Amino acid sequence: MLKRLQQKWGVSNSQFLLILCVFAITGTSTAYITKAITTWVGFTEDTFWSWRFLLRLAILMFGYQAILLLVAFLFGQFPFFWRYEKKLLRWVSGRRFQVPGEMASALPPFPKGEHELTAIQHRASNTLHLQSQTCPPLQISNLSAVADLKPVRRGGSQMVRIAIFASGAGSNARKIIDHFKNHSSIGIALIASNKPGAGVLNIAESENIPSLIIEKERFFRGDAYVSELRERNIQWIILAGFLWKIPTSLIHAFPGKIINIHPALLPKYGGKGMYGHFVHEAVIEAKEKESGITIHYVDEQFDHGKHILQLTCPVDETDTPETLAKKVLVLEHKYYPEVIAQLITGSTRT
Ligand code: GAR
């Protein structure tokens, strides 16, 4: 259950532990302070119950929130809790609140070890499919063989502006940001997330990249943020662990310009609810001999559009969902930025 909560919040193990500490300390402190205040104002067991109730409610409504933020600050978790406080305030007041500055938080550890590609083959689908044993470095020049990898720049010196959509910790977003940091023609112009507490928003903050919280109503029943993305001159949308389905209007507004990465060999182990550890658990449960990643164009269905690239890695008998996830993440981190660069410019940065 705790693992699910951690996934939901999209935070690393260490951050999750700190968040639990903040809750525990806030709860205990609030109980203590409530007792002290009720004693100080002279309330006893004989005081009319509704007075005691009202005082406790007031402390809970205001004191708890204030203590929570204070403890969160001491534990370096202010941005996480502030986003939730804002959500609460928005809910209570029905108004929008602006995001003040936030601090960066720890990213999940980058898995060690290089993967090696041992065979390359083209599939009839035009997917470039690379198999790996321990995964040697990808000869990225091979990617130019894929029919869809065409440059999109149309002359001039304007940067191609990318928006990254992510729901979780954002380790892929981090790799993409790093890859394009000093790129001559591609820039990360926006980080969008549907989770106000997602780790990826901390990355955006620390990298000074504008961020956007995607709200369900506007995304699925409004304009799907098309106007906002157009205003920001976004040309490509890169999904990096974004767990909502992309609305048709957004797909139509960015035809062939939205891509996704999935931590398995689609079409297997994809679709609604298939993300993160659920994917790796299912792969291991099915006793698959190999897993990997699929990079694909996004269409109206979950994990479904035309494949761009698949990379495989072996699933060993001793693998657990966690060890498999690490292997798969190595592939994602290494190749997703390269594939994005190839797709957009037709050449990689050296
Ligand atoms: C990645 O493994 C990505 O493939 C997966 O979410 C993870 C995000 O990790 N995406 C899906 O499952 C999409 N169906 P990150 O937040 O550390 O980049």
Tab-separated table of C-alpha atoms and ligand atoms in Angstrom:
chain	number	residue	atom	x	y	z
A	1	MET	CA	0.000	0.000	0.000
A	2	LEU	CA	2.834	2.380	0.887
A	3	LYS	CA	4.462	1.606	-2.469
A	4	ARG	CA	1.243	2.592	-4.240
A	5	LEU	CA	1.119	5.826	-2.275
A	6	GLN	CA	4.706	6.565	-3.222
A	7	GLN	CA	3.883	5.923	-6.895
A	8	LYS	CA	0.824	8.138	-6.632
A	9	TRP	CA	2.868	10.982	-5.227
A	10	GLY	CA	5.647	10.354	-7.725
A	11	VAL	CA	8.490	10.719	-5.218
A	12	SER	CA	11.753	8.877	-4.573
A	13	ASN	CA	12.267	6.460	-1.639
A	14	SER	CA	14.163	8.998	0.439
A	15	GLN	CA	11.607	11.737	-0.198
A	16	PHE	CA	8.783	9.361	0.664
A	17	LEU	CA	10.435	8.601	4.009
A	18	LEU	CA	10.845	12.307	4.753
A	19	ILE	CA	7.192	12.955	3.873
A	20	LEU	CA	6.049	10.231	6.289
A	21	CYS	CA	8.256	11.764	9.005
A	22	VAL	CA	6.675	15.174	8.377
A	23	PHE	CA	3.177	13.711	8.787
A	24	ALA	CA	4.141	11.827	11.952
A	25	ILE	CA	5.818	14.802	13.626
A	26	THR	CA	3.019	17.182	12.613
A	27	GLY	CA	0.348	14.847	13.980
A	28	THR	CA	2.092	14.428	17.335
A	29	SER	CA	2.919	18.132	17.660
A	30	THR	CA	-0.636	19.184	16.820
A	31	ALA	CA	-2.079	16.808	19.429
A	32	TYR	CA	0.331	18.186	22.023
A	33	ILE	CA	-0.342	21.824	21.110
A	34	THR	CA	-4.121	21.281	21.104
A	35	LYS	CA	-3.903	19.885	24.626
A	36	ALA	CA	-1.719	22.764	25.774
A	37	ILE	CA	-4.055	25.397	24.274
A	38	THR	CA	-7.227	23.865	25.705
A	39	THR	CA	-5.584	23.772	29.149
A	40	TRP	CA	-4.330	27.350	28.724
A	41	VAL	CA	-7.803	28.731	27.881
A	42	GLY	CA	-9.160	26.866	30.881
A	43	PHE	CA	-11.284	24.221	29.152
A	44	THR	CA	-11.943	21.127	31.230
A	45	GLU	CA	-14.014	17.982	30.796
A	46	ASP	CA	-16.933	19.978	32.194
A	47	THR	CA	-16.748	22.639	29.472
A	48	PHE	CA	-19.669	22.447	27.049
A	49	TRP	CA	-18.595	19.891	24.406
A	50	SER	CA	-19.289	22.144	21.393
A	51	TRP	CA	-16.823	24.795	22.671
A	52	ARG	CA	-14.131	22.169	22.955
A	53	PHE	CA	-15.060	20.825	19.549
A	54	LEU	CA	-14.910	24.268	17.905
A	55	LEU	CA	-11.524	25.062	19.420
A	56	ARG	CA	-10.098	21.727	18.281
A	57	LEU	CA	-11.554	22.233	14.805
A	58	ALA	CA	-9.972	25.679	14.545
A	59	ILE	CA	-6.593	24.320	15.620
A	60	LEU	CA	-6.939	21.497	13.132
A	61	MET	CA	-7.965	23.777	10.290
A	62	PHE	CA	-5.308	26.428	10.747
A	63	GLY	CA	-2.737	25.192	13.245
A	64	TYR	CA	-2.256	21.785	11.640
A	65	GLN	CA	-1.674	23.293	8.209
A	66	ALA	CA	0.802	25.822	9.575
A	67	ILE	CA	2.688	23.209	11.599
A	68	LEU	CA	2.697	20.903	8.591
A	69	LEU	CA	4.377	23.534	6.443
A	70	LEU	CA	6.839	24.423	9.188
A	71	VAL	CA	7.873	20.794	9.736
A	72	ALA	CA	7.929	20.252	5.971
A	73	PHE	CA	10.284	23.209	5.648
A	74	LEU	CA	12.596	21.785	8.313
A	75	PHE	CA	12.683	18.474	6.440
A	76	GLY	CA	13.268	20.157	3.063
A	77	GLN	CA	9.813	19.097	1.849
A	78	PHE	CA	8.114	22.465	1.664
A	79	PRO	CA	7.414	22.345	-2.114
A	80	PHE	CA	5.668	18.989	-1.836
A	81	PHE	CA	3.408	20.020	1.032
A	82	TRP	CA	2.821	23.500	-0.293
A	83	ARG	CA	1.379	22.052	-3.498
A	84	TYR	CA	-1.030	19.956	-1.446
A	85	GLU	CA	-1.918	22.917	0.731
A	86	LYS	CA	-2.702	24.919	-2.380
A	87	LYS	CA	-4.900	22.136	-3.635
A	88	LEU	CA	-6.722	22.207	-0.308
A	89	LEU	CA	-7.025	26.007	-0.405
A	90	ARG	CA	-8.331	25.836	-3.957
A	91	TRP	CA	-10.881	23.269	-2.882
A	92	VAL	CA	-11.946	25.313	0.142
A	93	SER	CA	-12.087	28.641	-1.675
A	94	GLY	CA	-12.847	27.519	-5.213
A	95	ARG	CA	-10.100	29.890	-6.393
A	96	ARG	CA	-6.728	29.471	-8.107
A	97	PHE	CA	-3.508	29.992	-6.201
A	98	GLN	CA	-0.176	30.941	-7.682
A	99	VAL	CA	2.887	28.804	-7.061
A	100	PRO	CA	5.619	30.560	-5.132
A	101	GLY	CA	9.218	29.285	-5.394
A	102	GLU	CA	9.900	25.702	-4.556
A	103	MET	CA	12.992	23.788	-3.603
A	104	ALA	CA	14.480	20.861	-5.457
A	105	SER	CA	14.189	17.389	-3.986
A	106	ALA	CA	16.256	14.271	-4.353
A	107	LEU	CA	15.809	12.218	-7.495
A	108	PRO	CA	15.664	8.435	-7.377
A	109	PRO	CA	19.128	6.951	-7.745
A	110	PHE	CA	20.255	6.393	-11.303
A	111	PRO	CA	20.737	2.665	-11.839
A	112	LYS	CA	24.331	1.624	-12.420
A	113	GLY	CA	25.608	-0.553	-15.265
A	114	GLU	CA	25.676	-0.179	-19.056
A	115	HIS	CA	23.371	-2.145	-21.253
A	116	GLU	CA	24.673	-3.528	-24.493
A	117	LEU	CA	22.912	-4.000	-27.773
A	118	THR	CA	23.895	-7.174	-29.536
A	119	ALA	CA	21.635	-7.363	-32.543
A	120	ILE	CA	19.718	-4.922	-34.663
A	121	GLN	CA	16.796	-5.789	-36.829
A	122	HIS	CA	14.097	-3.926	-38.671
A	123	ARG	CA	10.558	-5.011	-38.158
A	124	ALA	CA	7.932	-4.971	-40.901
A	125	SER	CA	6.195	-2.249	-38.886
A	126	ASN	CA	9.225	-0.047	-39.510
A	127	THR	CA	10.023	-0.167	-35.841
A	128	LEU	CA	13.708	-0.252	-35.201
A	129	HIS	CA	14.045	-3.145	-32.818
A	130	LEU	CA	17.262	-3.559	-30.908
A	131	GLN	CA	17.954	-6.565	-28.794
A	132	SER	CA	20.268	-6.528	-25.852
A	133	GLN	CA	21.991	-8.993	-23.579
A	134	THR	CA	23.732	-6.735	-21.183
A	135	CYS	CA	23.092	-3.903	-23.593
A	136	PRO	CA	26.202	-2.363	-25.275
A	137	PRO	CA	25.889	1.278	-26.316
A	138	LEU	CA	23.429	2.008	-29.109
A	139	GLN	CA	24.950	2.977	-32.437
A	140	ILE	CA	22.613	5.913	-32.705
A	141	SER	CA	23.432	6.305	-36.398
A	142	ASN	CA	21.314	3.213	-36.947
A	143	LEU	CA	18.263	5.200	-35.956
A	144	SER	CA	18.457	7.253	-39.118
A	145	ALA	CA	17.253	4.134	-40.903
A	146	VAL	CA	13.805	4.588	-39.399
A	147	ALA	CA	11.446	6.121	-41.913
A	148	ASP	CA	9.750	8.445	-39.429
A	149	LEU	CA	12.888	10.096	-38.148
A	150	LYS	CA	12.664	13.290	-40.141
A	151	PRO	CA	13.798	16.762	-39.114
A	152	VAL	CA	11.018	19.189	-38.304
A	153	ARG	CA	12.946	22.428	-38.324
A	154	ARG	CA	12.018	24.622	-41.188
A	155	GLY	CA	15.055	26.857	-41.497
A	156	GLY	CA	15.806	29.931	-39.435
A	157	SER	CA	17.522	29.876	-36.070
A	158	GLN	CA	14.432	29.379	-33.926
A	159	MET	CA	14.593	26.723	-31.267
A	160	VAL	CA	12.225	23.806	-31.460
A	161	ARG	CA	10.249	24.056	-28.259
A	162	ILE	CA	9.413	20.858	-26.407
A	163	ALA	CA	6.910	20.305	-23.607
A	164	ILE	CA	7.521	17.333	-21.327
A	165	PHE	CA	4.416	15.807	-19.767
A	166	ALA	CA	5.116	13.705	-16.677
A	167	SER	CA	3.237	12.429	-13.637
A	168	GLY	CA	5.983	11.014	-11.468
A	169	ALA	CA	9.483	11.402	-10.123
A	170	GLY	CA	10.663	12.566	-13.522
A	171	SER	CA	13.923	10.678	-13.928
A	172	ASN	CA	13.321	10.527	-17.690
A	173	ALA	CA	12.439	14.208	-17.766
A	174	ARG	CA	15.704	14.903	-15.952
A	175	LYS	CA	17.681	13.003	-18.595
A	176	ILE	CA	15.884	14.808	-21.413
A	177	ILE	CA	16.486	18.192	-19.803
A	178	ASP	CA	20.176	17.407	-19.316
A	179	HIS	CA	20.499	16.182	-22.873
A	180	PHE	CA	19.062	19.347	-24.399
A	181	LYS	CA	20.497	21.834	-21.920
A	182	ASN	CA	22.961	23.395	-24.346
A	183	HIS	CA	21.414	22.119	-27.527
A	184	SER	CA	21.647	24.497	-30.440
A	185	SER	CA	18.171	23.916	-31.824
A	186	ILE	CA	15.991	22.143	-29.255
A	187	GLY	CA	14.891	23.510	-25.910
A	188	ILE	CA	12.646	22.305	-23.109
A	189	ALA	CA	10.087	25.074	-22.846
A	190	LEU	CA	7.587	23.554	-20.432
A	191	ILE	CA	7.111	20.795	-17.882
A	192	ALA	CA	3.475	19.830	-17.463
A	193	SER	CA	2.143	17.518	-14.799
A	194	ASN	CA	-1.258	16.328	-13.660
A	195	LYS	CA	0.115	15.723	-10.143
A	196	PRO	CA	0.715	18.843	-8.084
A	197	GLY	CA	3.133	16.935	-5.843
A	198	ALA	CA	5.093	15.224	-8.615
A	199	GLY	CA	8.877	15.188	-8.278
A	200	VAL	CA	9.175	16.353	-11.871
A	201	LEU	CA	7.866	19.777	-10.836
A	202	ASN	CA	10.787	20.147	-8.445
A	203	ILE	CA	13.099	19.450	-11.359
A	204	ALA	CA	11.346	22.131	-13.419
A	205	GLU	CA	11.770	24.566	-10.550
A	206	SER	CA	15.442	23.799	-10.041
A	207	GLU	CA	16.104	24.060	-13.769
A	208	ASN	CA	14.100	27.271	-14.149
A	209	ILE	CA	11.775	25.685	-16.661
A	210	PRO	CA	8.180	26.941	-16.640
A	211	SER	CA	5.742	24.386	-15.300
A	212	LEU	CA	2.059	23.804	-15.691
A	213	ILE	CA	-0.355	21.848	-13.519
A	214	ILE	CA	-2.836	20.068	-15.725
A	215	GLU	CA	-6.323	19.982	-14.298
A	216	LYS	CA	-8.642	17.151	-15.195
A	217	GLU	CA	-11.652	19.227	-16.154
A	218	ARG	CA	-9.833	21.432	-18.635
A	219	PHE	CA	-7.753	18.556	-19.995
A	220	PHE	CA	-10.613	16.177	-20.734
A	221	ARG	CA	-13.620	18.445	-21.036
A	222	GLY	CA	-12.061	21.795	-21.956
A	223	ASP	CA	-9.527	22.740	-24.617
A	224	ALA	CA	-6.952	20.178	-23.390
A	225	TYR	CA	-4.562	23.140	-22.916
A	226	VAL	CA	-4.140	23.480	-26.680
A	227	SER	CA	-4.403	27.292	-26.504
A	228	GLU	CA	-1.845	27.441	-23.703
A	229	LEU	CA	0.587	25.175	-25.558
A	230	ARG	CA	0.156	27.242	-28.714
A	231	GLU	CA	0.744	30.474	-26.814
A	232	ARG	CA	3.991	29.004	-25.567
A	233	ASN	CA	4.933	27.959	-29.126
A	234	ILE	CA	5.257	24.322	-28.186
A	235	GLN	CA	5.989	22.120	-31.195
A	236	TRP	CA	6.522	18.695	-29.688
A	237	ILE	CA	5.040	16.982	-26.662
A	238	ILE	CA	7.146	14.320	-25.005
A	239	LEU	CA	5.406	12.039	-22.544
A	240	ALA	CA	7.790	10.810	-19.873
A	241	GLY	CA	5.738	8.797	-17.427
A	242	PHE	CA	2.542	10.763	-18.036
A	243	LEU	CA	-0.286	8.560	-16.904
A	244	TRP	CA	-3.405	10.177	-18.344
A	245	LYS	CA	-4.756	9.383	-21.767
A	246	ILE	CA	-4.120	12.168	-24.273
A	247	PRO	CA	-7.401	13.766	-25.415
A	248	THR	CA	-8.256	13.640	-29.123
A	249	SER	CA	-8.204	17.436	-29.444
A	250	LEU	CA	-4.583	17.540	-28.275
A	251	ILE	CA	-3.607	14.748	-30.652
A	252	HIS	CA	-5.244	16.619	-33.529
A	253	ALA	CA	-3.511	19.854	-32.541
A	254	PHE	CA	-0.098	18.137	-32.588
A	255	PRO	CA	-0.349	15.497	-35.302
A	256	GLY	CA	2.649	13.150	-35.220
A	257	LYS	CA	4.286	15.373	-32.643
A	258	ILE	CA	3.431	13.566	-29.429
A	259	ILE	CA	5.561	10.624	-28.386
A	260	ASN	CA	5.557	8.330	-25.412
A	261	ILE	CA	7.855	5.863	-23.756
A	262	HIS	CA	6.564	2.672	-22.197
A	263	PRO	CA	8.584	0.363	-19.944
A	264	ALA	CA	7.734	-2.880	-21.788
A	265	LEU	CA	7.609	-4.383	-25.230
A	266	LEU	CA	4.261	-3.182	-26.528
A	267	PRO	CA	1.702	-4.311	-27.474
A	268	LYS	CA	2.181	-6.553	-24.445
A	269	TYR	CA	1.847	-5.074	-20.975
A	270	GLY	CA	0.398	-1.770	-22.082
A	271	GLY	CA	-2.941	-0.033	-21.635
A	272	LYS	CA	-4.842	1.569	-18.801
A	273	GLY	CA	-3.364	0.828	-15.402
A	274	MET	CA	-0.172	-0.585	-16.909
A	275	TYR	CA	2.536	1.680	-15.646
A	276	GLY	CA	5.506	1.605	-13.292
A	277	HIS	CA	5.781	-1.462	-11.124
A	278	PHE	CA	2.495	-2.914	-12.419
A	279	VAL	CA	4.184	-3.487	-15.771
A	280	HIS	CA	7.257	-5.159	-14.320
A	281	GLU	CA	5.180	-7.297	-11.946
A	282	ALA	CA	3.093	-8.531	-14.888
A	283	VAL	CA	6.197	-9.278	-16.983
A	284	ILE	CA	7.768	-11.317	-14.193
A	285	GLU	CA	4.509	-13.062	-13.360
A	286	ALA	CA	4.199	-14.145	-17.007
A	287	LYS	CA	7.765	-15.505	-16.833
A	288	GLU	CA	8.851	-13.505	-19.857
A	289	LYS	CA	12.431	-14.012	-20.932
A	290	GLU	CA	12.823	-10.450	-22.092
A	291	SER	CA	11.360	-7.034	-21.519
A	292	GLY	CA	12.439	-3.582	-22.589
A	293	ILE	CA	11.132	-0.251	-23.753
A	294	THR	CA	8.893	0.985	-26.536
A	295	ILE	CA	9.033	4.523	-27.852
A	296	HIS	CA	5.975	5.282	-29.949
A	297	TYR	CA	3.746	7.964	-31.389
A	298	VAL	CA	0.691	8.714	-29.305
A	299	ASP	CA	-2.801	8.063	-30.580
A	300	GLU	CA	-6.224	7.990	-28.939
A	301	GLN	CA	-5.563	4.742	-27.109
A	302	PHE	CA	-3.294	4.071	-24.168
A	303	ASP	CA	0.209	2.883	-25.202
A	304	HIS	CA	-0.976	2.218	-28.718
A	305	GLY	CA	0.418	4.461	-31.493
A	306	LYS	CA	2.922	3.509	-34.172
A	307	HIS	CA	6.229	2.248	-32.799
A	308	ILE	CA	9.410	4.223	-33.310
A	309	LEU	CA	11.876	2.095	-31.413
A	310	GLN	CA	11.956	-0.953	-29.201
A	311	LEU	CA	14.913	-2.040	-27.111
A	312	THR	CA	15.001	-5.259	-25.189
A	313	CYS	CA	16.812	-6.511	-22.139
A	314	PRO	CA	16.777	-9.966	-20.588
A	315	VAL	CA	14.553	-10.880	-17.679
A	316	ASP	CA	16.548	-13.160	-15.392
A	317	GLU	CA	14.982	-15.731	-13.107
A	318	THR	CA	16.282	-13.811	-10.131
A	319	ASP	CA	14.783	-10.520	-11.311
A	320	THR	CA	12.229	-8.783	-9.110
A	321	PRO	CA	9.977	-5.936	-10.328
A	322	GLU	CA	12.494	-3.550	-8.754
A	323	THR	CA	15.595	-4.979	-10.464
A	324	LEU	CA	13.760	-5.219	-13.781
A	325	ALA	CA	12.583	-1.629	-13.408
A	326	LYS	CA	16.218	-0.553	-12.974
A	327	LYS	CA	17.314	-2.387	-16.115
A	328	VAL	CA	14.492	-0.853	-18.102
A	329	LEU	CA	15.180	2.621	-16.743
A	330	VAL	CA	18.798	2.355	-17.901
A	331	LEU	CA	17.512	1.872	-21.441
A	332	GLU	CA	14.975	4.678	-21.111
A	333	HIS	CA	17.459	7.188	-19.746
A	334	LYS	CA	20.069	6.373	-22.328
A	335	TYR	CA	17.975	6.231	-25.460
A	336	TYR	CA	14.865	8.356	-25.050
A	337	PRO	CA	16.720	11.695	-25.304
A	338	GLU	CA	18.663	10.412	-28.318
A	339	VAL	CA	15.523	9.273	-30.077
A	340	ILE	CA	13.832	12.614	-29.393
A	341	ALA	CA	16.830	14.416	-30.859
A	342	GLN	CA	16.761	12.151	-33.899
A	343	LEU	CA	13.077	12.658	-34.417
A	344	ILE	CA	13.260	16.396	-34.184
A	345	THR	CA	16.471	17.253	-35.926
A	346	GLY	CA	17.467	14.076	-37.724
A	347	SER	CA	20.834	14.326	-36.050
A	348	THR	CA	22.177	14.014	-32.538
A	349	ARG	CA	24.274	16.384	-30.527
A	350	THR	CA	27.903	15.344	-30.261
B	1	GAR	C1	8.930	5.315	-16.972
B	1	GAR	O1	9.400	4.032	-16.734
B	1	GAR	C2	8.016	5.317	-18.185
B	1	GAR	O2	8.364	4.374	-19.145
B	1	GAR	C3	6.697	4.954	-17.566
B	1	GAR	O3	6.665	5.690	-16.365
B	1	GAR	C4	7.993	5.755	-15.859
B	1	GAR	C5	8.275	7.177	-15.425
B	1	GAR	O4	9.446	7.234	-14.677
B	1	GAR	N1	5.609	5.260	-18.429
B	1	GAR	C6	4.531	4.499	-18.526
B	1	GAR	O5	4.351	3.535	-17.853
B	1	GAR	C7	3.499	4.956	-19.574
B	1	GAR	N2	2.499	3.973	-19.750
B	1	GAR	P1	10.134	8.619	-14.369
B	1	GAR	O6	9.071	9.511	-13.741
B	1	GAR	O7	11.219	8.285	-13.394
B	1	GAR	O8	10.645	9.181	-15.641
